[in-house]
Amino acid sequence: MQPVPVTVVTGYLGAGKTTLVNRILTEQHGRRVAVIENEFGEVGIDDGLVLDAEEEIFEMNNGCICCTVRGDLIRILGNLLRRRDRFDQILIETTGLADPAPVAQTFFVDEEIAAGTTLDAIITVVDAKHLIAHLDDTKPEGVENEAVEQLAFADRILLNKTDLVTPAQLTEVERRIRDINAVASIIHTVNADVDLDHILDVGAFDLSRAMSEDPDFLDEDAEHLHDTSVTSVGFVVDGDLDLRQLNDWLGELLATRGVDIFRSKGIFAIGGERNRVVFQGVHMLFDSTDGRPWEPNEPRHSKLVFIGRNLDRDELRAGVEACRIEVAA
Amino acid sequence: MTRGAIVAPVVADRLWTHRLCDHLEVAIGSPDRTLVAAGGLGGDGMIVDATSGTINAEVAEHPLGILSLAWSPDSEVLASGGQDGVVALSHRDGGRSAHRVGGWVQALAWSRDGKVLAVGAGKHLWTWHRTDDRLVDHGPQPSTITDLAWARREPLVGLACYGGVRWFAVAGPEPVAPGSQPTRTLDFIGSLLCLGVSPDGRWAASGNQDATIHLWKLWDRDELEMRGYPAKITAVSWDATSQLLASNGAEDVTVWDVSGAGPKGRTPLQLSGHTSLVSSLAFQHRGALLASCDGASIRLWRPRLGTRQLGQLEAEDEGFAGVRWHTDDRTLLVGGAAGRLDAWNVRRAR
């Protein structure tokens, strides 16, 4: 049986998450959606089910200091997977203040969920009028700014309430989003009115689509005017990489710096491999799968993106460059 | 009766079949061996005459799914719990009552004297006291209660939660103050998924999300952790002698021998044959046979005598979801992924 695609909707309080979820629940889109959200009460609806989740975050005993998972989601998703023929899609709405990491890490850590579902996309809904204030909100030492984290984790960003800002303000909001997350596609909406084909079952988490169009930030000369501690860093490296060296480097990097690296994603050309290797990580957890085969005349190159805090572009580039297989002249 | 595809040295004959509307993992025999109760994730359930297979009564419906069932020791009351946050009591004389407790009712356990029913509902421990029909909320625990088990030697109920097992004295005649602290705790930093107390009351074993088993010797401070499983452990089962502990968490069934000084330094038995993760397993109540299931097959073993498989049933039109021995120890109760319930009579091959 095919894994069930799971969409995670995050967003600050009042950004429009619930409007979006209600739209998904009520629109005739032909998909049977099971929705997991907070404090709704459990009810059966025409083509699906709404399940109540009480956020319960657990640390895992796997030696990974930032590895937390959502125990409630493991239970609910496990239960849904026993009735998987009844759903086409699962949607998880997080609370406004939720850190997306434990949600995403749940899909890596629990083998039943990893096998039965696929994390399709993390959708972050943001309010065009208030986002900058939330991003600039000063937090006490050691407390994360949830608005920044939610942008950093996003595969797609719904820039909502665009009718409430001027074009100039909208440009500035987009620039601030791009400073943090240069990879996620941004969709402008009013009342969270979006074509659901753009957010459900889109395969965005694995990044192959987003990275197929070289985003500007992969260019090393791209300027980052705003000084923010959470940024995106990306590279394109021509030629093949050595699998063992790449594994060693990424393993070491994420083990030692994974607390600061929120998301890592890559599409690799590995020496001797006919298929592209698609890589994704959340903090210290990562996995990889085979992507599509390389075309006969397609230039083989690798793309790698990190989104996180205190990223040193030169150091990261040197790390991945060191994994290149030198071709004899 | 249909002959099962089980191979020597044991064979199985199908006794009867019923169908619930969705995935069925929970089927249990009454202690007096006369009845079988089953409840599925579709929310419906039934009480069946164990011998004839005739439907005796419906289990109270729990919209969104039945998660737990428990017979009182005198077989007079069946408790059922569901995703609807309700614990329902079906009495043999036809009387019924339902109590809203909130949360998913994942675990139900009767005290040995049958006077108290412990209910794990979300984060709350509730007890229903049979003598005066009194329901008590003992307040929220630090995390969701995933399983419950009564101690054998003391009137304590153990709650499996994140962080360990919390034991409460809830069986006494006095009402227990809501929010009371546990009488004992067995600490373990991890998420506990299932809990089994050995029949002799010497051990408590938890299966855990982090692919370990934690074993406590009750009531001293001895504890052990078994690692090396590829997946989380959702099922543990003790044999009648309290010497063998079977666990899932892999395609193999792992059986630990805890006799004598305990399992420390011993290599467990690995029962090989399943082709995907074992989802459910159970020892006979008094005998030595162990049944285990994955989606495609049910396999029978006698671990006391080694790793040889004694028999096998292959899934037919739908996968297997759960397996349990009826209290007669001869009938295997098998739940299907789409709601089928089969009772198989297991016997020696001639």
PDB file of C-alpha atoms in Angstrom, chain A residues 145-274:
ATOM      1  CA  ASN A 145      11.165  32.838  18.192  1.00  0.00           C
ATOM      2  CA  GLU A 146       8.415  30.530  16.954  1.00  0.00           C
ATOM      3  CA  ALA A 147       7.649  32.702  13.942  1.00  0.00           C
ATOM      4  CA  VAL A 148      11.265  32.364  12.768  1.00  0.00           C
ATOM      5  CA  GLU A 149      11.297  28.600  13.392  1.00  0.00           C
ATOM      6  CA  GLN A 150       8.048  28.093  11.530  1.00  0.00           C
ATOM      7  CA  LEU A 151       9.440  29.922   8.486  1.00  0.00           C
ATOM      8  CA  ALA A 152      12.709  28.009   8.676  1.00  0.00           C
ATOM      9  CA  PHE A 153      10.884  24.670   8.586  1.00  0.00           C
ATOM     10  CA  ALA A 154       8.482  25.566   5.782  1.00  0.00           C
ATOM     11  CA  ASP A 155       8.399  23.890   2.387  1.00  0.00           C
ATOM     12  CA  ARG A 156       5.638  26.230   1.263  1.00  0.00           C
ATOM     13  CA  ILE A 157       4.685  29.561   2.757  1.00  0.00           C
ATOM     14  CA  LEU A 158       1.180  30.940   2.472  1.00  0.00           C
ATOM     15  CA  LEU A 159       1.643  34.687   2.663  1.00  0.00           C
ATOM     16  CA  ASN A 160      -1.891  35.462   3.794  1.00  0.00           C
ATOM     17  CA  LYS A 161      -3.860  38.682   4.225  1.00  0.00           C
ATOM     18  CA  THR A 162      -1.987  40.363   1.383  1.00  0.00           C
ATOM     19  CA  ASP A 163      -4.975  42.690   0.972  1.00  0.00           C
ATOM     20  CA  LEU A 164      -4.058  44.352   4.257  1.00  0.00           C
ATOM     21  CA  VAL A 165      -0.634  45.642   3.150  1.00  0.00           C
ATOM     22  CA  THR A 166       0.744  47.915   0.426  1.00  0.00           C
ATOM     23  CA  PRO A 167       2.817  46.489  -2.439  1.00  0.00           C
ATOM     24  CA  ALA A 168       5.935  47.990  -0.848  1.00  0.00           C
ATOM     25  CA  GLN A 169       5.175  46.351   2.489  1.00  0.00           C
ATOM     26  CA  LEU A 170       4.541  43.066   0.733  1.00  0.00           C
ATOM     27  CA  THR A 171       7.944  43.241  -0.956  1.00  0.00           C
ATOM     28  CA  GLU A 172       9.591  43.878   2.377  1.00  0.00           C
ATOM     29  CA  VAL A 173       7.753  40.958   4.020  1.00  0.00           C
ATOM     30  CA  GLU A 174       8.850  38.655   1.207  1.00  0.00           C
ATOM     31  CA  ARG A 175      12.423  39.821   1.577  1.00  0.00           C
ATOM     32  CA  ARG A 176      12.350  39.056   5.290  1.00  0.00           C
ATOM     33  CA  ILE A 177      10.932  35.584   4.570  1.00  0.00           C
ATOM     34  CA  ARG A 178      13.632  34.954   1.985  1.00  0.00           C
ATOM     35  CA  ASP A 179      16.353  35.966   4.437  1.00  0.00           C
ATOM     36  CA  ILE A 180      15.312  33.057   6.619  1.00  0.00           C
ATOM     37  CA  ASN A 181      14.086  30.495   4.124  1.00  0.00           C
ATOM     38  CA  ALA A 182      15.313  30.955   0.585  1.00  0.00           C
ATOM     39  CA  VAL A 183      13.958  27.651  -0.712  1.00  0.00           C
ATOM     40  CA  ALA A 184      10.270  27.494   0.185  1.00  0.00           C
ATOM     41  CA  SER A 185       7.863  28.673  -2.465  1.00  0.00           C
ATOM     42  CA  ILE A 186       5.707  31.618  -1.415  1.00  0.00           C
ATOM     43  CA  ILE A 187       2.020  31.716  -2.318  1.00  0.00           C
ATOM     44  CA  HIS A 188       0.109  34.998  -1.876  1.00  0.00           C
ATOM     45  CA  THR A 189      -3.388  34.587  -0.463  1.00  0.00           C
ATOM     46  CA  VAL A 190      -6.360  36.485   0.884  1.00  0.00           C
ATOM     47  CA  ASN A 191      -8.511  34.582   3.418  1.00  0.00           C
ATOM     48  CA  ALA A 192      -6.177  31.608   2.957  1.00  0.00           C
ATOM     49  CA  ASP A 193      -7.856  31.079  -0.405  1.00  0.00           C
ATOM     50  CA  VAL A 194      -5.456  28.814  -2.219  1.00  0.00           C
ATOM     51  CA  ASP A 195      -5.791  26.159  -4.878  1.00  0.00           C
ATOM     52  CA  LEU A 196      -5.477  23.024  -2.753  1.00  0.00           C
ATOM     53  CA  ASP A 197      -3.470  21.359  -5.497  1.00  0.00           C
ATOM     54  CA  HIS A 198      -0.661  23.705  -4.419  1.00  0.00           C
ATOM     55  CA  ILE A 199      -0.574  22.483  -0.863  1.00  0.00           C
ATOM     56  CA  LEU A 200      -1.911  18.914  -0.717  1.00  0.00           C
ATOM     57  CA  ASP A 201       0.038  15.946  -2.047  1.00  0.00           C
ATOM     58  CA  VAL A 202       2.731  18.132  -3.608  1.00  0.00           C
ATOM     59  CA  GLY A 203       5.843  16.212  -2.541  1.00  0.00           C
ATOM     60  CA  ALA A 204       7.506  19.389  -1.338  1.00  0.00           C
ATOM     61  CA  PHE A 205       9.288  18.037   1.721  1.00  0.00           C
ATOM     62  CA  ASP A 206      11.816  16.144  -0.355  1.00  0.00           C
ATOM     63  CA  LEU A 207      12.663  19.383  -2.090  1.00  0.00           C
ATOM     64  CA  SER A 208      13.219  17.897  -5.514  1.00  0.00           C
ATOM     65  CA  ARG A 209      10.737  20.322  -7.000  1.00  0.00           C
ATOM     66  CA  ALA A 210      11.904  23.413  -5.180  1.00  0.00           C
ATOM     67  CA  MET A 211      15.505  22.722  -6.014  1.00  0.00           C
ATOM     68  CA  SER A 212      14.889  21.965  -9.655  1.00  0.00           C
ATOM     69  CA  GLU A 213      14.706  25.679 -10.316  1.00  0.00           C
ATOM     70  CA  ASP A 214      18.039  27.067  -9.105  1.00  0.00           C
ATOM     71  CA  PRO A 215      16.945  29.621  -6.589  1.00  0.00           C
ATOM     72  CA  ASP A 216      18.905  32.860  -6.433  1.00  0.00           C
ATOM     73  CA  PHE A 217      20.373  32.092  -3.083  1.00  0.00           C
ATOM     74  CA  LEU A 218      22.409  29.259  -4.555  1.00  0.00           C
ATOM     75  CA  ASP A 219      24.447  32.042  -6.117  1.00  0.00           C
ATOM     76  CA  GLU A 220      27.177  32.873  -3.701  1.00  0.00           C
ATOM     77  CA  ASP A 221      27.086  36.536  -4.609  1.00  0.00           C
ATOM     78  CA  ALA A 222      23.492  36.924  -3.544  1.00  0.00           C
ATOM     79  CA  GLU A 223      23.324  39.609  -0.943  1.00  0.00           C
ATOM     80  CA  HIS A 224      21.699  39.199   2.415  1.00  0.00           C
ATOM     81  CA  LEU A 225      20.986  42.724   3.519  1.00  0.00           C
ATOM     82  CA  HIS A 226      19.207  41.940   6.718  1.00  0.00           C
ATOM     83  CA  ASP A 227      21.319  40.528   9.484  1.00  0.00           C
ATOM     84  CA  THR A 228      19.341  37.681  10.928  1.00  0.00           C
ATOM     85  CA  SER A 229      20.732  34.734  12.753  1.00  0.00           C
ATOM     86  CA  VAL A 230      18.525  32.180  10.975  1.00  0.00           C
ATOM     87  CA  THR A 231      19.432  31.987   7.295  1.00  0.00           C
ATOM     88  CA  SER A 232      19.555  29.676   4.306  1.00  0.00           C
ATOM     89  CA  VAL A 233      22.798  28.584   2.718  1.00  0.00           C
ATOM     90  CA  GLY A 234      22.911  26.595  -0.511  1.00  0.00           C
ATOM     91  CA  PHE A 235      25.454  25.306  -2.966  1.00  0.00           C
ATOM     92  CA  VAL A 236      25.707  23.707  -6.350  1.00  0.00           C
ATOM     93  CA  VAL A 237      28.721  21.445  -6.763  1.00  0.00           C
ATOM     94  CA  ASP A 238      29.576  20.106 -10.215  1.00  0.00           C
ATOM     95  CA  GLY A 239      30.585  16.509 -10.754  1.00  0.00           C
ATOM     96  CA  ASP A 240      30.175  13.483  -8.528  1.00  0.00           C
ATOM     97  CA  LEU A 241      30.536  13.191  -4.783  1.00  0.00           C
ATOM     98  CA  ASP A 242      32.067  10.290  -2.913  1.00  0.00           C
ATOM     99  CA  LEU A 243      29.340   8.529  -0.930  1.00  0.00           C
ATOM    100  CA  ARG A 244      31.473   7.514   2.021  1.00  0.00           C
ATOM    101  CA  GLN A 245      33.087  10.920   2.413  1.00  0.00           C
ATOM    102  CA  LEU A 246      29.727  12.659   2.073  1.00  0.00           C
ATOM    103  CA  ASN A 247      28.156  10.368   4.672  1.00  0.00           C
ATOM    104  CA  ASP A 248      31.033  10.954   7.066  1.00  0.00           C
ATOM    105  CA  TRP A 249      30.938  14.708   6.596  1.00  0.00           C
ATOM    106  CA  LEU A 250      27.143  15.100   6.864  1.00  0.00           C
ATOM    107  CA  GLY A 251      26.969  12.676   9.779  1.00  0.00           C
ATOM    108  CA  GLU A 252      29.638  14.574  11.682  1.00  0.00           C
ATOM    109  CA  LEU A 253      28.222  17.969  10.737  1.00  0.00           C
ATOM    110  CA  LEU A 254      24.689  17.160  11.878  1.00  0.00           C
ATOM    111  CA  ALA A 255      25.872  15.352  14.999  1.00  0.00           C
ATOM    112  CA  THR A 256      27.877  18.368  16.119  1.00  0.00           C
ATOM    113  CA  ARG A 257      25.907  21.273  14.619  1.00  0.00           C
ATOM    114  CA  GLY A 258      22.451  19.755  14.285  1.00  0.00           C
ATOM    115  CA  VAL A 259      21.042  21.863  17.090  1.00  0.00           C
ATOM    116  CA  ASP A 260      21.593  24.939  14.910  1.00  0.00           C
ATOM    117  CA  ILE A 261      20.706  23.343  11.578  1.00  0.00           C
ATOM    118  CA  PHE A 262      16.906  23.215  11.413  1.00  0.00           C
ATOM    119  CA  ARG A 263      16.536  21.699   7.969  1.00  0.00           C
ATOM    120  CA  SER A 264      19.019  20.264   5.509  1.00  0.00           C
ATOM    121  CA  LYS A 265      18.118  19.079   2.072  1.00  0.00           C
ATOM    122  CA  GLY A 266      20.059  17.886  -0.894  1.00  0.00           C
ATOM    123  CA  ILE A 267      19.994  16.243  -4.267  1.00  0.00           C
ATOM    124  CA  PHE A 268      23.279  14.488  -4.879  1.00  0.00           C
ATOM    125  CA  ALA A 269      25.195  13.053  -7.803  1.00  0.00           C
ATOM    126  CA  ILE A 270      27.024  10.143  -6.209  1.00  0.00           C
ATOM    127  CA  GLY A 271      29.902   8.446  -8.007  1.00  0.00           C
ATOM    128  CA  GLY A 272      28.717   5.183  -9.561  1.00  0.00           C
ATOM    129  CA  GLU A 273      25.026   5.864  -8.884  1.00  0.00           C
ATOM    130  CA  ARG A 274      22.614   5.998 -11.826  1.00  0.00           C
TER     131      ARG A 274
END
